[in-house]
Amino acid sequence: MAERATTTSETPTEPAAGGRGVPAAALVGLVAASLLVAAAFAVPPLFDWQVWARSERAQAALGHLPPVHGVWQPGLGVGTIPALLIAVAGVVWGPRLAARVSWSGLLAGAYAVALAWLFALALVDGESGLTRKLGADDEYLPTARSVDDVGAFLTGFVDRIPQGSEGQWPTHVAGHPPGATLFFVVLDRIGLGGDLAAAVVVVALAATLPLAVLVTLRALDAEGAARTVAPFLVLTPAAVYLGVSGDAVIAVVVAWGLACLALGARAGRAPSRRWLPLLAWSALAGVLLGNGVFLSYGMPLIGLVAVAVLVVARSWRPLPVAVVAALGVTGAYALGGFAWWEAYPVLVERYWDGLASDRPMTYWWWGNLAALLVSAGLAVGAGVGAWAARVGGALRVRTAGGPDARALLWLGGAGLACVVGADVSGMSKAEVERIWLPFVPWLTLTLALLPARWRTPALALQVTAALVVQHLLYTSW
């Protein structure tokens, strides 16, 4: 028999500590986010400030629209009507269904709707909406098709990172560890290396991202929080970018790594400790998170979320196994000829030899946050405000409330910390609407901390943001 669903009245957002100041803090957060985005779009043209959101050649050909890596190009397409129908149905029925269906029904429904949402948004631009970026010359897929010898690819990888080096890698290949390209090498080897075939695989994987977060929350005894936040995870504005970018694969790999870590922690909790599941889930978590580091140089930051998972679980038992498994991944790459610690300094040099040196940090420190809000949605600003109010209340009473509130506060805070770390590093100037996709689901958790009466308007704002971005901008991703 299916488990009885948790009702919305049991979610953590009503009784959490510090609740009195949440509406005001959420409003401040929403207003601040809106002003930030407006300023980021307005400042460059108003003050004739060249911030280099795109290359000079791209700007000359298409114009540009900082802080996003895109251009103004309104249009409708075959995906418009389905996207509108999904958005309306999701706002009207999504929260109610998420609260009432069985857990298996929630996961199945979340995947089906996420898949439809991703496809519908991408197909606003027709088939090219799915394929134009994955098949671009500066992306992983064309390079993957040319890899005949994986061993030679790994051993010669670092030598081809520097700007002007013989056979230098295209931008995205050089800007990531080789795991990102190897994923597409595998697709090509199994007959899925065409632009459209690879795009379908990416979308199918991207649609599992909400599931990974939901599984993580339930493993941390926060099913109420999972049901509250499910519609926001599924109908995220980030779908505009997740469905058409190889970075969706990075987000999915690390999210499932965190889910496995939470499952390992649950299995290892006393008194009913189960060693085999603990070892299996922890090892799988280490393999996935370890591979995440070889998909993106920024993914060591996701370790902050991993620590938050273990703190919420009140169990550190998965950590040794996960660390050993992750080190095994590192060792395998090193034996294959690629050392992450040797490649990163070379990548930093190439980064500053390229367009990054022209991108002023005086703009991009805050312009990045605006670009992130385009991807994550303005409502996340309200969620962050609510998070700050609840954290303040929790500190005053020295408790984060029940497991739902505890999970949301810790994981949402870890997501914020990831963004801050990435921003101050100086290695993420522009293009973060795509680069920071792995952080977006954890920021989205803050929306479950909003007062109940805010949630439907917040969800409506999120789907509206996705529709506006997709229909008004050529996003380049």
mmCIF file of N, CA and C in Angstrom, residues 4-48:
data_model
loop_
_atom_site.group_PDB
_atom_site.id
_atom_site.type_symbol
_atom_site.label_atom_id
_atom_site.label_comp_id
_atom_site.label_asym_id
_atom_site.label_seq_id
_atom_site.Cartn_x
_atom_site.Cartn_y
_atom_site.Cartn_z
ATOM 1 N N ARG A 4 0.885 7.184 3.037
ATOM 2 C CA ARG A 4 0.003 8.346 3.049
ATOM 3 C C ARG A 4 0.819 9.590 2.801
ATOM 4 N N ALA A 5 0.367 10.445 1.902
ATOM 5 C CA ALA A 5 1.117 11.650 1.561
ATOM 6 C C ALA A 5 1.099 12.638 2.707
ATOM 7 N N THR A 6 2.160 13.412 2.793
ATOM 8 C CA THR A 6 2.241 14.476 3.784
ATOM 9 C C THR A 6 1.449 15.671 3.286
ATOM 10 N N THR A 7 0.640 16.265 4.124
ATOM 11 C CA THR A 7 -0.149 17.415 3.708
ATOM 12 C C THR A 7 0.641 18.688 3.866
ATOM 13 N N THR A 8 0.213 19.730 3.188
ATOM 14 C CA THR A 8 0.955 20.983 3.232
ATOM 15 C C THR A 8 0.966 21.590 4.620
ATOM 16 N N SER A 9 -0.021 21.278 5.464
ATOM 17 C CA SER A 9 -0.028 21.834 6.813
ATOM 18 C C SER A 9 1.093 21.266 7.660
ATOM 19 N N GLU A 10 1.697 20.141 7.221
ATOM 20 C CA GLU A 10 2.769 19.528 7.972
ATOM 21 C C GLU A 10 4.137 19.980 7.496
ATOM 22 N N THR A 11 4.179 20.851 6.531
ATOM 23 C CA THR A 11 5.456 21.309 6.015
ATOM 24 C C THR A 11 6.132 22.223 7.009
ATOM 25 N N PRO A 12 7.435 22.479 6.829
ATOM 26 C CA PRO A 12 8.186 23.172 7.847
ATOM 27 C C PRO A 12 7.977 24.663 7.864
ATOM 28 N N THR A 13 7.258 25.192 6.911
ATOM 29 C CA THR A 13 7.283 26.626 6.750
ATOM 30 C C THR A 13 6.426 27.374 7.752
ATOM 31 N N GLU A 14 5.481 26.706 8.391
ATOM 32 C CA GLU A 14 4.636 27.410 9.350
ATOM 33 C C GLU A 14 5.291 27.544 10.730
ATOM 34 N N PRO A 15 5.793 26.416 11.314
ATOM 35 C CA PRO A 15 6.271 26.515 12.680
ATOM 36 C C PRO A 15 7.740 26.839 12.834
ATOM 37 N N ALA A 16 8.464 27.015 11.726
ATOM 38 C CA ALA A 16 9.911 27.198 11.850
ATOM 39 C C ALA A 16 10.232 28.420 12.683
ATOM 40 N N ALA A 17 11.404 28.364 13.332
ATOM 41 C CA ALA A 17 11.819 29.453 14.205
ATOM 42 C C ALA A 17 11.949 30.751 13.436
ATOM 43 N N GLY A 18 11.632 31.842 14.092
ATOM 44 C CA GLY A 18 11.814 33.147 13.473
ATOM 45 C C GLY A 18 10.782 33.479 12.438
ATOM 46 N N GLY A 19 9.595 32.841 12.482
ATOM 47 C CA GLY A 19 8.616 33.000 11.424
ATOM 48 C C GLY A 19 7.976 34.366 11.332
ATOM 49 N N ARG A 20 7.984 35.131 12.433
ATOM 50 C CA ARG A 20 7.269 36.397 12.418
ATOM 51 C C ARG A 20 7.829 37.386 11.410
ATOM 52 N N GLY A 21 9.123 37.397 11.225
ATOM 53 C CA GLY A 21 9.717 38.371 10.318
ATOM 54 C C GLY A 21 9.874 37.893 8.901
ATOM 55 N N VAL A 22 9.371 36.690 8.618
ATOM 56 C CA VAL A 22 9.595 36.106 7.294
ATOM 57 C C VAL A 22 8.918 36.895 6.168
ATOM 58 N N PRO A 23 7.648 37.275 6.267
ATOM 59 C CA PRO A 23 7.030 38.004 5.149
ATOM 60 C C PRO A 23 7.781 39.286 4.786
ATOM 61 N N ALA A 24 8.155 40.067 5.794
ATOM 62 C CA ALA A 24 8.881 41.306 5.512
ATOM 63 C C ALA A 24 10.234 41.016 4.877
ATOM 64 N N ALA A 25 10.948 40.011 5.401
ATOM 65 C CA ALA A 25 12.257 39.658 4.848
ATOM 66 C C ALA A 25 12.125 39.134 3.419
ATOM 67 N N ALA A 26 11.073 38.340 3.169
ATOM 68 C CA ALA A 26 10.850 37.826 1.819
ATOM 69 C C ALA A 26 10.563 38.962 0.847
ATOM 70 N N LEU A 27 9.778 39.938 1.275
ATOM 71 C CA LEU A 27 9.481 41.088 0.418
ATOM 72 C C LEU A 27 10.742 41.890 0.125
ATOM 73 N N VAL A 28 11.550 42.101 1.146
ATOM 74 C CA VAL A 28 12.817 42.811 0.937
ATOM 75 C C VAL A 28 13.697 42.055 -0.046
ATOM 76 N N GLY A 29 13.757 40.733 0.107
ATOM 77 C CA GLY A 29 14.561 39.928 -0.807
ATOM 78 C C GLY A 29 14.073 40.001 -2.235
ATOM 79 N N LEU A 30 12.756 39.962 -2.413
ATOM 80 C CA LEU A 30 12.190 40.030 -3.759
ATOM 81 C C LEU A 30 12.459 41.383 -4.404
ATOM 82 N N VAL A 31 12.276 42.451 -3.644
ATOM 83 C CA VAL A 31 12.528 43.792 -4.182
ATOM 84 C C VAL A 31 14.010 43.960 -4.518
ATOM 85 N N ALA A 32 14.871 43.498 -3.623
ATOM 86 C CA ALA A 32 16.310 43.618 -3.861
ATOM 87 C C ALA A 32 16.720 42.839 -5.107
ATOM 88 N N ALA A 33 16.182 41.634 -5.269
ATOM 89 C CA ALA A 33 16.507 40.827 -6.450
ATOM 90 C C ALA A 33 16.028 41.512 -7.721
ATOM 91 N N SER A 34 14.834 42.082 -7.686
ATOM 92 C CA SER A 34 14.290 42.763 -8.864
ATOM 93 C C SER A 34 15.133 43.979 -9.231
ATOM 94 N N LEU A 35 15.519 44.758 -8.231
ATOM 95 C CA LEU A 35 16.350 45.936 -8.493
ATOM 96 C C LEU A 35 17.726 45.540 -9.009
ATOM 97 N N LEU A 36 18.262 44.469 -8.475
ATOM 98 C CA LEU A 36 19.575 44.002 -8.920
ATOM 99 C C LEU A 36 19.546 43.612 -10.389
ATOM 100 N N VAL A 37 18.536 42.842 -10.780
ATOM 101 C CA VAL A 37 18.425 42.417 -12.178
ATOM 102 C C VAL A 37 18.199 43.624 -13.086
ATOM 103 N N ALA A 38 17.319 44.529 -12.670
ATOM 104 C CA ALA A 38 17.060 45.725 -13.480
ATOM 105 C C ALA A 38 18.326 46.548 -13.653
ATOM 106 N N ALA A 39 19.076 46.718 -12.573
ATOM 107 C CA ALA A 39 20.311 47.498 -12.663
ATOM 108 C C ALA A 39 21.339 46.820 -13.551
ATOM 109 N N ALA A 40 21.429 45.509 -13.456
ATOM 110 C CA ALA A 40 22.419 44.795 -14.257
ATOM 111 C C ALA A 40 22.145 44.916 -15.752
ATOM 112 N N PHE A 41 20.863 44.951 -16.129
ATOM 113 C CA PHE A 41 20.519 45.146 -17.530
ATOM 114 C C PHE A 41 20.663 46.611 -17.953
ATOM 115 N N ALA A 42 20.381 47.529 -17.031
ATOM 116 C CA ALA A 42 20.323 48.945 -17.394
ATOM 117 C C ALA A 42 21.673 49.646 -17.388
ATOM 118 N N VAL A 43 22.552 49.276 -16.468
ATOM 119 C CA VAL A 43 23.799 50.029 -16.294
ATOM 120 C C VAL A 43 24.693 50.033 -17.534
ATOM 121 N N PRO A 44 24.984 48.887 -18.166
ATOM 122 C CA PRO A 44 25.898 48.933 -19.315
ATOM 123 C C PRO A 44 25.441 49.854 -20.445
ATOM 124 N N PRO A 45 24.180 49.772 -20.916
ATOM 125 C CA PRO A 45 23.788 50.688 -21.991
ATOM 126 C C PRO A 45 23.650 52.138 -21.544
ATOM 127 N N LEU A 46 23.193 52.361 -20.314
ATOM 128 C CA LEU A 46 23.000 53.734 -19.845
ATOM 129 C C LEU A 46 24.321 54.484 -19.705
ATOM 130 N N PHE A 47 25.343 53.776 -19.260
ATOM 131 C CA PHE A 47 26.629 54.424 -19.018
ATOM 132 C C PHE A 47 27.684 54.032 -20.051
ATOM 133 N N ASP A 48 27.217 53.407 -21.141
ATOM 134 C CA ASP A 48 28.119 52.982 -22.211
ATOM 135 C C ASP A 48 29.293 52.186 -21.641
#
